[in-house]
Short mmCIF file of C-alpha atoms in Angstrom, two decimals:
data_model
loop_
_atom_site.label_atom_id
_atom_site.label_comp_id
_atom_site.label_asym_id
_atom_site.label_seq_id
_atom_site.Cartn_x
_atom_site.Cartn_y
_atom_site.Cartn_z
CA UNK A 1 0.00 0.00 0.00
CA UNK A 2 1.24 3.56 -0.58
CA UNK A 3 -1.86 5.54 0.25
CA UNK A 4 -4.83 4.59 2.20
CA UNK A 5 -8.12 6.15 3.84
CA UNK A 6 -8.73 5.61 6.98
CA UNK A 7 -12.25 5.99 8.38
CA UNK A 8 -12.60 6.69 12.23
CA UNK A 9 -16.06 5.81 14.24
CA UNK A 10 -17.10 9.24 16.43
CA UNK A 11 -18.41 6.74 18.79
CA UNK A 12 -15.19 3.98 18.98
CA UNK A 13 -13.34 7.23 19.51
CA UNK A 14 -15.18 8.15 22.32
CA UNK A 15 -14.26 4.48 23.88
CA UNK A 16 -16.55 3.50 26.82
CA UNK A 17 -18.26 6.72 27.58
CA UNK A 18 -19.70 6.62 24.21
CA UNK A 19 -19.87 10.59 23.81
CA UNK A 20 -17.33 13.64 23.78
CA UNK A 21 -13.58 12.18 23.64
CA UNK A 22 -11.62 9.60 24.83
CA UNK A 23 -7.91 10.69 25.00
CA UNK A 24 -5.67 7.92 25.44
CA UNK A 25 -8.00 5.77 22.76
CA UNK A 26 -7.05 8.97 20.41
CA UNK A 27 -3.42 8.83 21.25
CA UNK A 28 -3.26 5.33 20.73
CA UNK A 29 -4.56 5.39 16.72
CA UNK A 30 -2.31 8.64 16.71
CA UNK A 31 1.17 6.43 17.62
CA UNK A 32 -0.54 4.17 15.20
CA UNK A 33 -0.53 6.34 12.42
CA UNK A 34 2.95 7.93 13.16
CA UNK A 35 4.34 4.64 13.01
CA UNK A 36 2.35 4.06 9.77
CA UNK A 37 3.73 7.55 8.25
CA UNK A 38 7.44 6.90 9.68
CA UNK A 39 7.47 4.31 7.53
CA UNK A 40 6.27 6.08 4.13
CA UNK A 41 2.38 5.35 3.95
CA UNK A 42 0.43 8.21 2.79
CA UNK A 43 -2.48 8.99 4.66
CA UNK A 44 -5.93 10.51 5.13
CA UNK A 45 -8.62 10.80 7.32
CA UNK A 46 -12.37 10.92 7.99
CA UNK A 47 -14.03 10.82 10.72
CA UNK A 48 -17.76 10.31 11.57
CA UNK A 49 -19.72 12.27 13.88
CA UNK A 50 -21.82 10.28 16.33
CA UNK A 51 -20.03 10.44 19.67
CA UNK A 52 -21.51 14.14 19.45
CA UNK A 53 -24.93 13.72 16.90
CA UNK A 54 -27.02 11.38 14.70
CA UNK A 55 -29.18 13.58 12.56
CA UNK A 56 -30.96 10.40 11.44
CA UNK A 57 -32.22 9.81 14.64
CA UNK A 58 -33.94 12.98 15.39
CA UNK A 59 -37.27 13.53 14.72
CA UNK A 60 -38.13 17.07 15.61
CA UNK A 61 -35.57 18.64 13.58
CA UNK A 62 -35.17 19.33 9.88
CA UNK A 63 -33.32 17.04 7.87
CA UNK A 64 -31.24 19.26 6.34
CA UNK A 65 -30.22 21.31 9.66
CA UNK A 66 -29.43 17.98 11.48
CA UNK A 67 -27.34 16.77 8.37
CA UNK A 68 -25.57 20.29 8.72
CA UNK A 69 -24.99 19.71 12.77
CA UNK A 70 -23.38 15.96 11.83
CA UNK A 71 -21.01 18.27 9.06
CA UNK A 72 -19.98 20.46 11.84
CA UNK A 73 -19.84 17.25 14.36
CA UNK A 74 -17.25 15.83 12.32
CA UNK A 75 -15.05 19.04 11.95
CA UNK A 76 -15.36 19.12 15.53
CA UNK A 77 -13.76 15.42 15.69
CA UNK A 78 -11.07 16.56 12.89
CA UNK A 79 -9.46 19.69 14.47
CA UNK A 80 -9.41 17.69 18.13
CA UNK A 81 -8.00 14.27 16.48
CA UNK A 82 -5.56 15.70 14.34
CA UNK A 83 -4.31 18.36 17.19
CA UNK A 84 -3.60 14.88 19.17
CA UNK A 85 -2.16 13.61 15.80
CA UNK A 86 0.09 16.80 16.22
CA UNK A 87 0.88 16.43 19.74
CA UNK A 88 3.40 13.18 18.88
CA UNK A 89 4.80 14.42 15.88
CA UNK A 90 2.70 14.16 12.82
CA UNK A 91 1.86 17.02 10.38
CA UNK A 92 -1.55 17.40 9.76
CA UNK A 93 -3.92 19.38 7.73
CA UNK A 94 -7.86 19.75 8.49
CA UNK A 95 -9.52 20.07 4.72
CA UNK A 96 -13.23 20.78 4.61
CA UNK A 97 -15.62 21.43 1.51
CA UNK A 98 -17.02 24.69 2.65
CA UNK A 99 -15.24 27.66 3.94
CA UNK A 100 -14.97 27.49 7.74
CA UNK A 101 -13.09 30.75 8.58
CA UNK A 102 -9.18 29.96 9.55
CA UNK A 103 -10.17 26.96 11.57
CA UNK A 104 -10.13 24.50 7.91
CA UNK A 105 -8.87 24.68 4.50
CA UNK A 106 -11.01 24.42 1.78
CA UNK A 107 -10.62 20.74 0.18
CA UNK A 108 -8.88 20.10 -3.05
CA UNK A 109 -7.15 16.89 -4.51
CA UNK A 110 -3.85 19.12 -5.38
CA UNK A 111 -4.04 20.14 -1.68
CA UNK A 112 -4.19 17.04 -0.20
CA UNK A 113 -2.04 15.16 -2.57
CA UNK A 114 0.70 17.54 -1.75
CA UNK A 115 0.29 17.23 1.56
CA UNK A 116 1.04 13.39 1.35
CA UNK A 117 4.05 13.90 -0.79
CA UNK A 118 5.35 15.95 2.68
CA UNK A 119 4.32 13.80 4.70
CA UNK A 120 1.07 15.46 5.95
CA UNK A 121 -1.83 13.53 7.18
CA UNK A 122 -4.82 14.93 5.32
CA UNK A 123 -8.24 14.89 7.80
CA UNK A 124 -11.40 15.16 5.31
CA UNK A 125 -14.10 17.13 7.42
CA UNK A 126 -17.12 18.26 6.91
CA UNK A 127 -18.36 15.00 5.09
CA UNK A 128 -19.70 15.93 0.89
CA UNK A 129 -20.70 19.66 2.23
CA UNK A 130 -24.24 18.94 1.46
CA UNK A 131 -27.44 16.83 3.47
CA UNK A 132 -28.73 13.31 2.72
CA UNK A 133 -25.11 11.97 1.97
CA UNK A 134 -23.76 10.43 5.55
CA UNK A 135 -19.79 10.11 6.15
CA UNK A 136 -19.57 6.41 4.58
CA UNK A 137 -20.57 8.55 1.09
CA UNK A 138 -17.52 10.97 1.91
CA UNK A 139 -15.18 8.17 2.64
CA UNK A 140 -15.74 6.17 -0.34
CA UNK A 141 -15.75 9.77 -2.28
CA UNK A 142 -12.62 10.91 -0.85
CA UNK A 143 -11.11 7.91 -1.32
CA UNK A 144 -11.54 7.70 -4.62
CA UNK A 145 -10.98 11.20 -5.63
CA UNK A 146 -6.79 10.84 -3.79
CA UNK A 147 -6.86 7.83 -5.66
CA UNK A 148 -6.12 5.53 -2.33
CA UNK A 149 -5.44 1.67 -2.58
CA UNK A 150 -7.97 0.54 0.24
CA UNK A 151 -9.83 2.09 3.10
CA UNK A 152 -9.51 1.36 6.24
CA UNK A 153 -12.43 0.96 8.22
CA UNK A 154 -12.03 1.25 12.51
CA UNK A 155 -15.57 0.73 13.71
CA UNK A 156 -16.35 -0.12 17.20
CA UNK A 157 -17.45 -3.59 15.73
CA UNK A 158 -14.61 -5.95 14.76
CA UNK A 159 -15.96 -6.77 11.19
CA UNK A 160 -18.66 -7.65 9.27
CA UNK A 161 -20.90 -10.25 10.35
CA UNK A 162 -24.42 -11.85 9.24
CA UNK A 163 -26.11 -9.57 11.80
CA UNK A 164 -25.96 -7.84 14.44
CA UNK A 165 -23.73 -9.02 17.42
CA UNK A 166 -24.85 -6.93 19.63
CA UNK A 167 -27.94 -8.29 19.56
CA UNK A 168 -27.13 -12.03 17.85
CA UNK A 169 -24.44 -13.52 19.93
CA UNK A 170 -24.61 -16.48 17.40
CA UNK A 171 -23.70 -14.08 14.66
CA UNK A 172 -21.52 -15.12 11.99
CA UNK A 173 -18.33 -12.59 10.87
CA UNK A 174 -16.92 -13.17 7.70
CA UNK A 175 -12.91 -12.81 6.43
CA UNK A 176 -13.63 -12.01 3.36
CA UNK A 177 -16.76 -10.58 1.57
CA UNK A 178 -17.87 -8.96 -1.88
CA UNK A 179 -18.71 -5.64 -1.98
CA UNK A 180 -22.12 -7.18 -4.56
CA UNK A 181 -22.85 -9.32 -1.40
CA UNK A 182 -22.32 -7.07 0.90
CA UNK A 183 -25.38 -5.03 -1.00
CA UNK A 184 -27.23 -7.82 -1.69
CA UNK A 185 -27.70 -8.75 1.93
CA UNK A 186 -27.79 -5.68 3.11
CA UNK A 187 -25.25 -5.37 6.00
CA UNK A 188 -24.95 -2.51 6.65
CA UNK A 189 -20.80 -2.31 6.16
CA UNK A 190 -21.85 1.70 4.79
CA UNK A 191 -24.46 2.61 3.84
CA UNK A 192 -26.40 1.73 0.22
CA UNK A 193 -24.78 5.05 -1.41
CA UNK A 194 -21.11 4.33 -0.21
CA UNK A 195 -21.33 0.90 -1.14
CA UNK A 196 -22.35 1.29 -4.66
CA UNK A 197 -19.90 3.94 -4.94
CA UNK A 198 -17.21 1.18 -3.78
CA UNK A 199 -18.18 -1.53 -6.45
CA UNK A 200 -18.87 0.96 -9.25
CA UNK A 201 -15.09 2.40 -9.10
CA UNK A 202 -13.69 -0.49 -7.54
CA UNK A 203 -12.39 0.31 -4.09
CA UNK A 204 -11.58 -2.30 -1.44
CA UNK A 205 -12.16 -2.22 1.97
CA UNK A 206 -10.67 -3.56 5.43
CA UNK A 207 -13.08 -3.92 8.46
CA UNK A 208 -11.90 -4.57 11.76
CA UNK A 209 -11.93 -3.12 15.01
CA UNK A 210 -10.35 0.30 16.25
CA UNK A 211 -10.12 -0.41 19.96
CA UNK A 212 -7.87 -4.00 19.39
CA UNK A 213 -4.33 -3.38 19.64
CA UNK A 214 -2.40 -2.18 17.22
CA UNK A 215 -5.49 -3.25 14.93
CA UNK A 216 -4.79 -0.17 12.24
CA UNK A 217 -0.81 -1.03 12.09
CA UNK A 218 -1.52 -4.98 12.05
CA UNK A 219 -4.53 -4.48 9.02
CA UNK A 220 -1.94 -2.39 6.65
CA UNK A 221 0.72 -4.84 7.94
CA UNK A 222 -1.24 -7.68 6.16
CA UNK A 223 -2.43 -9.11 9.63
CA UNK A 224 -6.07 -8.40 9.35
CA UNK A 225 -8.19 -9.84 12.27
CA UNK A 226 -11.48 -8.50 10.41
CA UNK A 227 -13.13 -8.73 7.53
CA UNK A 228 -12.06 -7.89 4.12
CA UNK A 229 -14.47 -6.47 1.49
CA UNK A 230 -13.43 -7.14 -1.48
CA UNK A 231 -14.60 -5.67 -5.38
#
């Protein structure tokens, strides 16, 4: 691999308070990723929003406005994450698709892709910049636009499995799934959007879990203890 994108759950970075932030769970995936970078792997980031909001889940408010709170959720999540990213050594650069004052930069491929070539880890905040497409949709987008060679998924769940284990103890994780079956069945990997956008421009993805050691060095390392989803 030479350039990947990883994808960050709000919640798995929140660890076992489930809200807000969990430091040392940040500063672990932060040594992660300066261990990753040390040793010439380009990468970038996106983060999801719900260990601050799920617009889904709200009733009461406007689509639209509660997709817009989840954009500025994640932004939130980007300028804290990569500041810890800073704090042991890594450059970092918060992009955004919208003008956010001097806290962001607006998002462009030539700006991120010369960011990698210094060694800057790119955070992608802000999800698409518009409502009805989640953070899944702006992984798979970004992904594809910095032309990366997988993305990494770090969900609080270790994988993919048959249903929900969280509520299925006897649920059944695969090691390696299509992307076709993955739709077909419905599983919920990302979301219907994202995972069309996978299979249509062919882009890979690893599963696993965020809060297992060393899980994001061990899953570029080849030592995946997930599930990988394949095109």
């Amino acid at each position: 691999m030479k350039r990947v994108l990883l994808k960050l759950s709000g919640e798995a970075l929140a660890g076992d308070k489930k809200t807000g932030f969990d430091e040392p769970t940040v500063t672990k995936v932060a040594k992660q990723v300066k261990q990753l970078v040390d040793d010439g792997l380009q990468v970038g980031i996106v983060i999801g929003g719900g260990n601050f909001w799920r617009g889904r889940s709200s009733e009461n408010i406007d689509r639209t406005k509660a997709d817009q709170i989840g954009m500025l959720a994640t932004i939130m999540n980007c300028i804290y994450v990569s500041e810890i990213f800073r704090s042991v050594g890594l450059k970092t650069q918060v992009l955004t698709p919208f003008a956010c004052g001097s806290f962001t930069e607006l998002f462009s491929k030539d700006r991120a892709v010369e960011g990698f070539k210094n060694g800057v880890v790119s955070f992608f905040a802000g999800g698409t910049g518009h409502p009805y497409f989640s953070t899944d949709t702006a992984t798979v987008l970004r992904a594809i636009e910095i032309e990366a060679d997988v993305i990494l998924l770090a969900k609080s769940v270790d994988g993919v499995y048959d249903s929900d284990p969280k509520d299925n103890p006897d649920a059944k994780k695969y090691d390696e799934i299509t992307i076709q079956e993955v739709i077909d069945r419905k599983l919920g990997v990302v979301d219907m959007a994202a995972s069309i956008l996978c299979m249509e421009n062919h882009m890979p993805m690893l599963v696993f879990g965020l809060n297992q050691e060393n899980s994001i060095v061990d899953t570029v390392n080849g030592k995946l203890s997930g599930t990988k989803v394949t095109v």
